[in-house]
mmCIF file of C-alpha atoms and ligand atoms in Angstrom:
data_model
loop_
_atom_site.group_PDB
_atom_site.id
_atom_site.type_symbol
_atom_site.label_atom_id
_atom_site.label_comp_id
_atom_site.label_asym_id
_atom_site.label_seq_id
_atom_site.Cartn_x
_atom_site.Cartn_y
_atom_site.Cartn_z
ATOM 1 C CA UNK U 1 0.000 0.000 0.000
ATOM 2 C CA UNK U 2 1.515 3.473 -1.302
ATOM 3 C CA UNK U 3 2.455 5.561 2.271
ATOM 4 C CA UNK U 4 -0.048 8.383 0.853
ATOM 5 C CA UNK U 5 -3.174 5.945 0.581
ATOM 6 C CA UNK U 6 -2.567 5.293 4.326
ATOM 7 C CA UNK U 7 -2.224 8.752 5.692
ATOM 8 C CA UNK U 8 -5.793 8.742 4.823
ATOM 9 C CA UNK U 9 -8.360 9.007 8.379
ATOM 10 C CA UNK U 10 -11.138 6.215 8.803
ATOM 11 C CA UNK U 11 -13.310 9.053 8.729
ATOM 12 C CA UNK U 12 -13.842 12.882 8.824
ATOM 13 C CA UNK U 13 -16.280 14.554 11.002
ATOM 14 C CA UNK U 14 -17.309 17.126 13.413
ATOM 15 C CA UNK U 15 -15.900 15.692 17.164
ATOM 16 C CA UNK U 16 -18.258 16.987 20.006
ATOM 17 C CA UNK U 17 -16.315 18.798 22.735
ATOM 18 C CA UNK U 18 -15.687 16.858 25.629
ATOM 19 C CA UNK U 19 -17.845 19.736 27.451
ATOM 20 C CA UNK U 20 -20.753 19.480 25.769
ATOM 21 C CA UNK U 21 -21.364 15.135 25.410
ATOM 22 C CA UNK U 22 -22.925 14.887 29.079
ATOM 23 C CA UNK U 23 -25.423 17.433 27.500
ATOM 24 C CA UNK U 24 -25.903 15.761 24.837
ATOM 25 C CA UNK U 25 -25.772 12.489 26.579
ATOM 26 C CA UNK U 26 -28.509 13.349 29.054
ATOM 27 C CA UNK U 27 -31.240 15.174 26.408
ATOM 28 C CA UNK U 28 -30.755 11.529 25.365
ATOM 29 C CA UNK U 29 -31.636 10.024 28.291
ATOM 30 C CA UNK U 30 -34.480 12.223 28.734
ATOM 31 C CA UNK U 31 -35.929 11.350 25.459
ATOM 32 C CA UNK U 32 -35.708 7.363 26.374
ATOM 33 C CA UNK U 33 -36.936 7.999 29.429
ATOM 34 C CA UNK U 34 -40.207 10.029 28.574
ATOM 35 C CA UNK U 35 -40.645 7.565 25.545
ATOM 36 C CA UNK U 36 -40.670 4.602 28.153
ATOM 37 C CA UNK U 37 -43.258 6.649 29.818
ATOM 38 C CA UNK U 38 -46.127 6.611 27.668
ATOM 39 C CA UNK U 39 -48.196 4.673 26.494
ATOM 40 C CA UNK U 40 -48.420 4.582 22.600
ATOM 41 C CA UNK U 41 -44.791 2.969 23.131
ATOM 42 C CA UNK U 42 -45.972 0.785 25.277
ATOM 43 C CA UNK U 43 -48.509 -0.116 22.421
ATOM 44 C CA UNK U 44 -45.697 -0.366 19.895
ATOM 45 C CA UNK U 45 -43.643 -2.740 22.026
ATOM 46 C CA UNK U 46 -43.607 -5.985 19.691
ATOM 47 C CA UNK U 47 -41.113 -3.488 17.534
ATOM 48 C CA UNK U 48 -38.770 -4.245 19.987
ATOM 49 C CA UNK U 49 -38.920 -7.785 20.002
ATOM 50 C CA UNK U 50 -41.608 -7.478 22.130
ATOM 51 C CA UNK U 51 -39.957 -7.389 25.423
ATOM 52 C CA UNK U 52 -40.420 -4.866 27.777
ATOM 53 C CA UNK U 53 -37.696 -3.490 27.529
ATOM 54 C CA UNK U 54 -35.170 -1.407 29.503
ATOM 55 C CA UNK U 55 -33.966 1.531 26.387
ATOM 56 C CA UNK U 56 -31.047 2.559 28.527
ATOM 57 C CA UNK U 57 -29.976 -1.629 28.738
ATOM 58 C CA UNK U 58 -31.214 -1.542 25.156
ATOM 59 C CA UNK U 59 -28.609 0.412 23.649
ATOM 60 C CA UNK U 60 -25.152 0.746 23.822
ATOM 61 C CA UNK U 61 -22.353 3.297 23.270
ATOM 62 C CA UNK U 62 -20.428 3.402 20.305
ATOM 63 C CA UNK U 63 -17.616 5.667 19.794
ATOM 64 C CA UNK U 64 -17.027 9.251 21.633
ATOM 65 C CA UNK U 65 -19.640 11.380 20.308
ATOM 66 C CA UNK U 66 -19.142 12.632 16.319
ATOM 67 C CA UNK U 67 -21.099 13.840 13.436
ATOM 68 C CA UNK U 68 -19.768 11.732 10.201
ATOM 69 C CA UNK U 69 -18.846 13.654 7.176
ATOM 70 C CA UNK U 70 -16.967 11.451 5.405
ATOM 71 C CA UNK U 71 -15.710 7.526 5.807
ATOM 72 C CA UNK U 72 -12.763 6.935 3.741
ATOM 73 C CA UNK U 73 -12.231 4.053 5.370
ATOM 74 C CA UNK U 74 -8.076 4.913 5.491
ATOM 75 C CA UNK U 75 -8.826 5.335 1.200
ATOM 76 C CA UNK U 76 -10.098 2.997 0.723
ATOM 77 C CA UNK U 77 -13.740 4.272 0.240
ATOM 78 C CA UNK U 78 -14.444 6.149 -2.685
ATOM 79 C CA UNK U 79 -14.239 9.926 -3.236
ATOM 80 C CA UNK U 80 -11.638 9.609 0.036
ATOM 81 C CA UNK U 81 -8.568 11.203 -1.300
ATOM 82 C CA UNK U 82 -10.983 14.114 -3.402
ATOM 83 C CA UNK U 83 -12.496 14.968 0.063
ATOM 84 C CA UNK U 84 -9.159 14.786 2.295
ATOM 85 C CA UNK U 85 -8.003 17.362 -0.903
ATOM 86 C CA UNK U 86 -11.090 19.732 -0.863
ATOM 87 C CA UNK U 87 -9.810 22.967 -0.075
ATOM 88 C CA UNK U 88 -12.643 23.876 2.491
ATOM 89 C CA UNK U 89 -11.388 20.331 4.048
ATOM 90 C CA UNK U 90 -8.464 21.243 4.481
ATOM 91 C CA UNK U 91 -9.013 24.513 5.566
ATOM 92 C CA UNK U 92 -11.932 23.973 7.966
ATOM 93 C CA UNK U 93 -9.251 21.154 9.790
ATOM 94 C CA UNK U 94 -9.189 21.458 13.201
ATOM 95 C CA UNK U 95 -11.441 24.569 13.550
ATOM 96 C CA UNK U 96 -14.354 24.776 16.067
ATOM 97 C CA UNK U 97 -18.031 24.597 14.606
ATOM 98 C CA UNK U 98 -21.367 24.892 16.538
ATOM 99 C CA UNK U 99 -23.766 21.991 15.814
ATOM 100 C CA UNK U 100 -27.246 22.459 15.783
ATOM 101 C CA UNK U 101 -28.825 19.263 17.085
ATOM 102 C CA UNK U 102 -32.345 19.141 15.962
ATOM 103 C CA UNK U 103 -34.159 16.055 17.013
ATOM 104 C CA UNK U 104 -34.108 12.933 18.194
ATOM 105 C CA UNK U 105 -34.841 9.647 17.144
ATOM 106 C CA UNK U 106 -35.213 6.058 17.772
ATOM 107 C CA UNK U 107 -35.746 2.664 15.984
ATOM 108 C CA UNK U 108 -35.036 -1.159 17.350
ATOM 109 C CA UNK U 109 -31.350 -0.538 15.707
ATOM 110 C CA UNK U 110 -30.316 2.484 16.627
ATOM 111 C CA UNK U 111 -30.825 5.681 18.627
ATOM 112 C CA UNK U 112 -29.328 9.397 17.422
ATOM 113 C CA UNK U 113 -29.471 12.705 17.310
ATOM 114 C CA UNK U 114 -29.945 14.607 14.035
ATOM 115 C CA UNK U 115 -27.897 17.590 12.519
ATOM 116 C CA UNK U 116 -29.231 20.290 10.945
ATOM 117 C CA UNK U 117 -25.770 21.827 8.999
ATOM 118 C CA UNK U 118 -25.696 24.922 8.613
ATOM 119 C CA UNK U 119 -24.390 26.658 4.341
ATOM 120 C CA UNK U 120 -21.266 26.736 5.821
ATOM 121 C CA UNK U 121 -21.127 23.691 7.858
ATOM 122 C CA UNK U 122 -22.516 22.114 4.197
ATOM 123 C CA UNK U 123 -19.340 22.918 2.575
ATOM 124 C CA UNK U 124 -17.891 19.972 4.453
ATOM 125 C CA UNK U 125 -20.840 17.642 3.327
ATOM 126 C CA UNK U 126 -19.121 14.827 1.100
ATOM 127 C CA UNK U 127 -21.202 15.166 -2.627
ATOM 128 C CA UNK U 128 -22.077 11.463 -2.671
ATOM 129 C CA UNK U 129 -23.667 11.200 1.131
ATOM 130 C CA UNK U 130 -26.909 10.598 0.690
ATOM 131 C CA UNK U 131 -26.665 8.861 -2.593
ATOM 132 C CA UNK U 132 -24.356 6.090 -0.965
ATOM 133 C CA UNK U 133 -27.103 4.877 0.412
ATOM 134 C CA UNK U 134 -29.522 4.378 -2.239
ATOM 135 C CA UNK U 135 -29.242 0.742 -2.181
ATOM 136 C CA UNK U 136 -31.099 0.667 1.825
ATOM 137 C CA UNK U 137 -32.776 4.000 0.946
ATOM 138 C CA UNK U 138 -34.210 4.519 -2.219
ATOM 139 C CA UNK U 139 -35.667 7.866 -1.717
ATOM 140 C CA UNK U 140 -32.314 9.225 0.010
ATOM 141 C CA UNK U 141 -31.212 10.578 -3.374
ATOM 142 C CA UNK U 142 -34.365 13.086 -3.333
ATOM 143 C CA UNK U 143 -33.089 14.424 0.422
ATOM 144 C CA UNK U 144 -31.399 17.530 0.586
ATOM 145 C CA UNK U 145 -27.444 16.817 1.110
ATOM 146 C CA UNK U 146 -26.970 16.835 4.646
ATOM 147 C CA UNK U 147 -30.176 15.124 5.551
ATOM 148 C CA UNK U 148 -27.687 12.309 6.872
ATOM 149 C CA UNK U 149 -25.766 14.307 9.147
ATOM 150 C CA UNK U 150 -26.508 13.011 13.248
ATOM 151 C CA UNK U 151 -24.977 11.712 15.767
ATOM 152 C CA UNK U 152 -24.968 8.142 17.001
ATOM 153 C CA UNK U 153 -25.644 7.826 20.592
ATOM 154 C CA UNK U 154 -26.601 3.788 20.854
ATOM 155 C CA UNK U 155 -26.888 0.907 18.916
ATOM 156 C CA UNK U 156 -28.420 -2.492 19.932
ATOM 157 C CA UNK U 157 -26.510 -5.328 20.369
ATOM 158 C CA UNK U 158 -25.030 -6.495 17.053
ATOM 159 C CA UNK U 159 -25.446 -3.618 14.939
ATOM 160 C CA UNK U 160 -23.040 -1.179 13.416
ATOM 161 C CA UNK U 161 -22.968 2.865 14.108
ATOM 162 C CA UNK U 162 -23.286 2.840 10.321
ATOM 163 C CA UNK U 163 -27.020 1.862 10.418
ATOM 164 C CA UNK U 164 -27.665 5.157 12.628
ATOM 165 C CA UNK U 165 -27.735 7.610 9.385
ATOM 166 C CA UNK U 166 -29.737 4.879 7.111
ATOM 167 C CA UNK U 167 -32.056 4.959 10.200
ATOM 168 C CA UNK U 168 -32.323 8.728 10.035
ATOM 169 C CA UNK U 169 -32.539 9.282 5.946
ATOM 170 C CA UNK U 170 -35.432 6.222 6.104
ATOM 171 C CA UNK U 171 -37.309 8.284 8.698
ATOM 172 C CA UNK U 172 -36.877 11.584 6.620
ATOM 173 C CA UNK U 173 -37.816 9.744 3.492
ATOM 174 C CA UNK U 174 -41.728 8.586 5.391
ATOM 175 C CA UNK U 175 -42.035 12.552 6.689
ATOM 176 C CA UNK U 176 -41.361 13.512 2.917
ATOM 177 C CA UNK U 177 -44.025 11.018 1.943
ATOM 178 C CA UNK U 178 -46.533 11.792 4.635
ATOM 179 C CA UNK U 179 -45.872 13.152 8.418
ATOM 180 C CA UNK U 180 -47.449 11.064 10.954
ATOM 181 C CA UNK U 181 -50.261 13.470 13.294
ATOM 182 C CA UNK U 182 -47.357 14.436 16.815
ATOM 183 C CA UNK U 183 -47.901 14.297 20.212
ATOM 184 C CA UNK U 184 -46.740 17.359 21.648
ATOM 185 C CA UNK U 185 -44.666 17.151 24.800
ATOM 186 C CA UNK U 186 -42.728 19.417 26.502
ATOM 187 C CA UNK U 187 -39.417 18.789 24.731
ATOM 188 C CA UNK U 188 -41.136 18.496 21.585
ATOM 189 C CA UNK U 189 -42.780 16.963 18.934
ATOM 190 C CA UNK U 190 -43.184 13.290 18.768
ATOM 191 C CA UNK U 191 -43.898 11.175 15.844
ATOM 192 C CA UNK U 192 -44.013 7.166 15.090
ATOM 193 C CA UNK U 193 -43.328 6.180 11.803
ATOM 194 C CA UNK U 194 -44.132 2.963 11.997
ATOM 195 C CA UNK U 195 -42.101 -0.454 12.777
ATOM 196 C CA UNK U 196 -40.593 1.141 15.607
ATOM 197 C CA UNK U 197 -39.232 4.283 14.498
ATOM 198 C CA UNK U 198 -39.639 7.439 16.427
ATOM 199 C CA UNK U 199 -38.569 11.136 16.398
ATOM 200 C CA UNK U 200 -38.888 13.887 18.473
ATOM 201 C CA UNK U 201 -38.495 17.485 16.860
ATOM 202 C CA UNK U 202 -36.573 19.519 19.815
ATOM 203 C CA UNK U 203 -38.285 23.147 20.675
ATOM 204 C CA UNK U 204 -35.039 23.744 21.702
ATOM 205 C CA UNK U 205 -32.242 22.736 19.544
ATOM 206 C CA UNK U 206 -29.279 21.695 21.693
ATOM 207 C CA UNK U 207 -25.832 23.436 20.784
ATOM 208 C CA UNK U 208 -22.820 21.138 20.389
ATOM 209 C CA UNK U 209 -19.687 22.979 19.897
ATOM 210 C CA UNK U 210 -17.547 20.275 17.976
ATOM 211 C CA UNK U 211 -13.964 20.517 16.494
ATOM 212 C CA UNK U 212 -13.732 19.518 12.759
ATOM 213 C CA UNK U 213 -11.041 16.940 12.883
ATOM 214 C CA UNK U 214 -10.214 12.976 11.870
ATOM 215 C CA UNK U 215 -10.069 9.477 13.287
ATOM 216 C CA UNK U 216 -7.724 7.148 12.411
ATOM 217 C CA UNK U 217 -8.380 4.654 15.217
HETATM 218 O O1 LIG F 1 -22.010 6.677 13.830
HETATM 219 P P1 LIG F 1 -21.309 6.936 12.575
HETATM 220 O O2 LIG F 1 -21.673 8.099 11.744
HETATM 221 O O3 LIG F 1 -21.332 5.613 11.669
HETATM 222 O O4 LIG F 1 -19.768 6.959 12.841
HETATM 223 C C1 LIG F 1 -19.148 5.757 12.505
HETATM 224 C C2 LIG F 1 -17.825 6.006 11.838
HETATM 225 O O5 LIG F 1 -18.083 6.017 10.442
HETATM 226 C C3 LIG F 1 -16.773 4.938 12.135
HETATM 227 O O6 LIG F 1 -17.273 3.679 11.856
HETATM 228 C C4 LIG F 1 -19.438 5.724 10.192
HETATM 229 N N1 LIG F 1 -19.468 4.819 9.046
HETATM 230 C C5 LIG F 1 -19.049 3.529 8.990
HETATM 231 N N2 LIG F 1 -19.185 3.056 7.742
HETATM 232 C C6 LIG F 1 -19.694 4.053 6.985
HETATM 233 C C7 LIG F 1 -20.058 4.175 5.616
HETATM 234 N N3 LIG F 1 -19.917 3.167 4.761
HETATM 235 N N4 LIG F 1 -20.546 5.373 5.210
HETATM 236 C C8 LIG F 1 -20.698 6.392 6.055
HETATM 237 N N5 LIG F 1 -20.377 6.338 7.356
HETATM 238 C C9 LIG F 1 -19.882 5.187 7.817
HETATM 239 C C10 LIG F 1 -20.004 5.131 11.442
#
């Protein structure tokens, strides 16, 4: 392997400060906790294998906290070494960005949090990261770039972090289709989509300062 191909990351993304993932990891809690709570879960519980089940047991940590940009897989994915070469890349490394995390969401893979990038923050949005998908998510090709962006807070047991954003872009594809009718709570908006998939629109957005950076593991 050529010594250039393997200065290339695993993947490029915004890294939440250290500061800020409590935060973030207790509006999580919140939401699993107030979803327990009610009953129209409760009435969705065969999703979940049926079970009554325990969502903080449920899921489990993956990596520090991080919003994906781009997996190059150390260049081996393709479109790496064009994106590790963009000049907004590589002039955006290792500055400080504020993410806006939007809502929150659920399904019997995954649990996340989902970005809403800002024009500049887009800039940093790899060209082919919605399309990758296609294959899980047919629709993702008609969602505006960026519509992937979140972060992974929890996976079951078993799955990969990657499912996370295929999770999100199927949930955006339904509320492009047709929005379920939301319960309003206090935090926000709550909607099922259906085979146990749930999001919850924040009122408040929670701020996540994050430093755009790389992991090479
Ligand atoms: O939670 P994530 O966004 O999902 O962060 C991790 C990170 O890269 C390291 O595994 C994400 N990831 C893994 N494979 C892919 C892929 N093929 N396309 C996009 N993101 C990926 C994973």
């Amino acid at each position: 392997v050529p010594l250039e191909d393997t200065s290339l990351p695993l993947y490029y993304g915004w890294f939440l400060l250290s500061s800020v993932q409590e935060k973030v990891k207790s509006a999580a809690m919140g939401f699993l906790k107030t979803l327990e709570s009610l009953d129209d879960f409760k009435n969705h519980l065969d999703d979940f294998a049926g079970k009554s089940v325990e969502l903080e047991q449920y899921f489990e940590a993956k990596a520090a906290l991080h919003c994906t940009t781009k997996f190059c897989n150390y260049g081996k994915a393709a479109g790496a070494k064009e994106y590790a070469q963009n000049p907004a890349v590589v002039k955006s490394y290792g500055s400080v960005f504020e993410l806006s995390l939007t809502a929150l969401f659920i399904t019997p893979r995954t649990v996340g949090a989902r970005v809403s990038l800002t024009e500049e923050q887009l800039h940093l949005w790899p060209a082919d990261g919605e399309k990758e998908v296609e294959s899980d998510v047919p629709a993702a090709a008609s969602l505006p770039p960026g519509s992937r962006a979140h972060v992974t807070l929890g996976c079951a047991e078993g799955v990969q972090s990657v499912q996370t954003g295929i999770d999100l872009l199927q949930i955006l594809a339904l509320q492009q289709a047709e929005a379920p009718a939301a319960k309003e709570l206090e935090l926000g908006s709550l909607r099922y989509y259906g085979e146990g998939r749930w999001m919850l629109e924040l009122k408040e957005p929670v701020r996540a300062p994050a430093c755009f950076s790389s992991f090479y593991g």
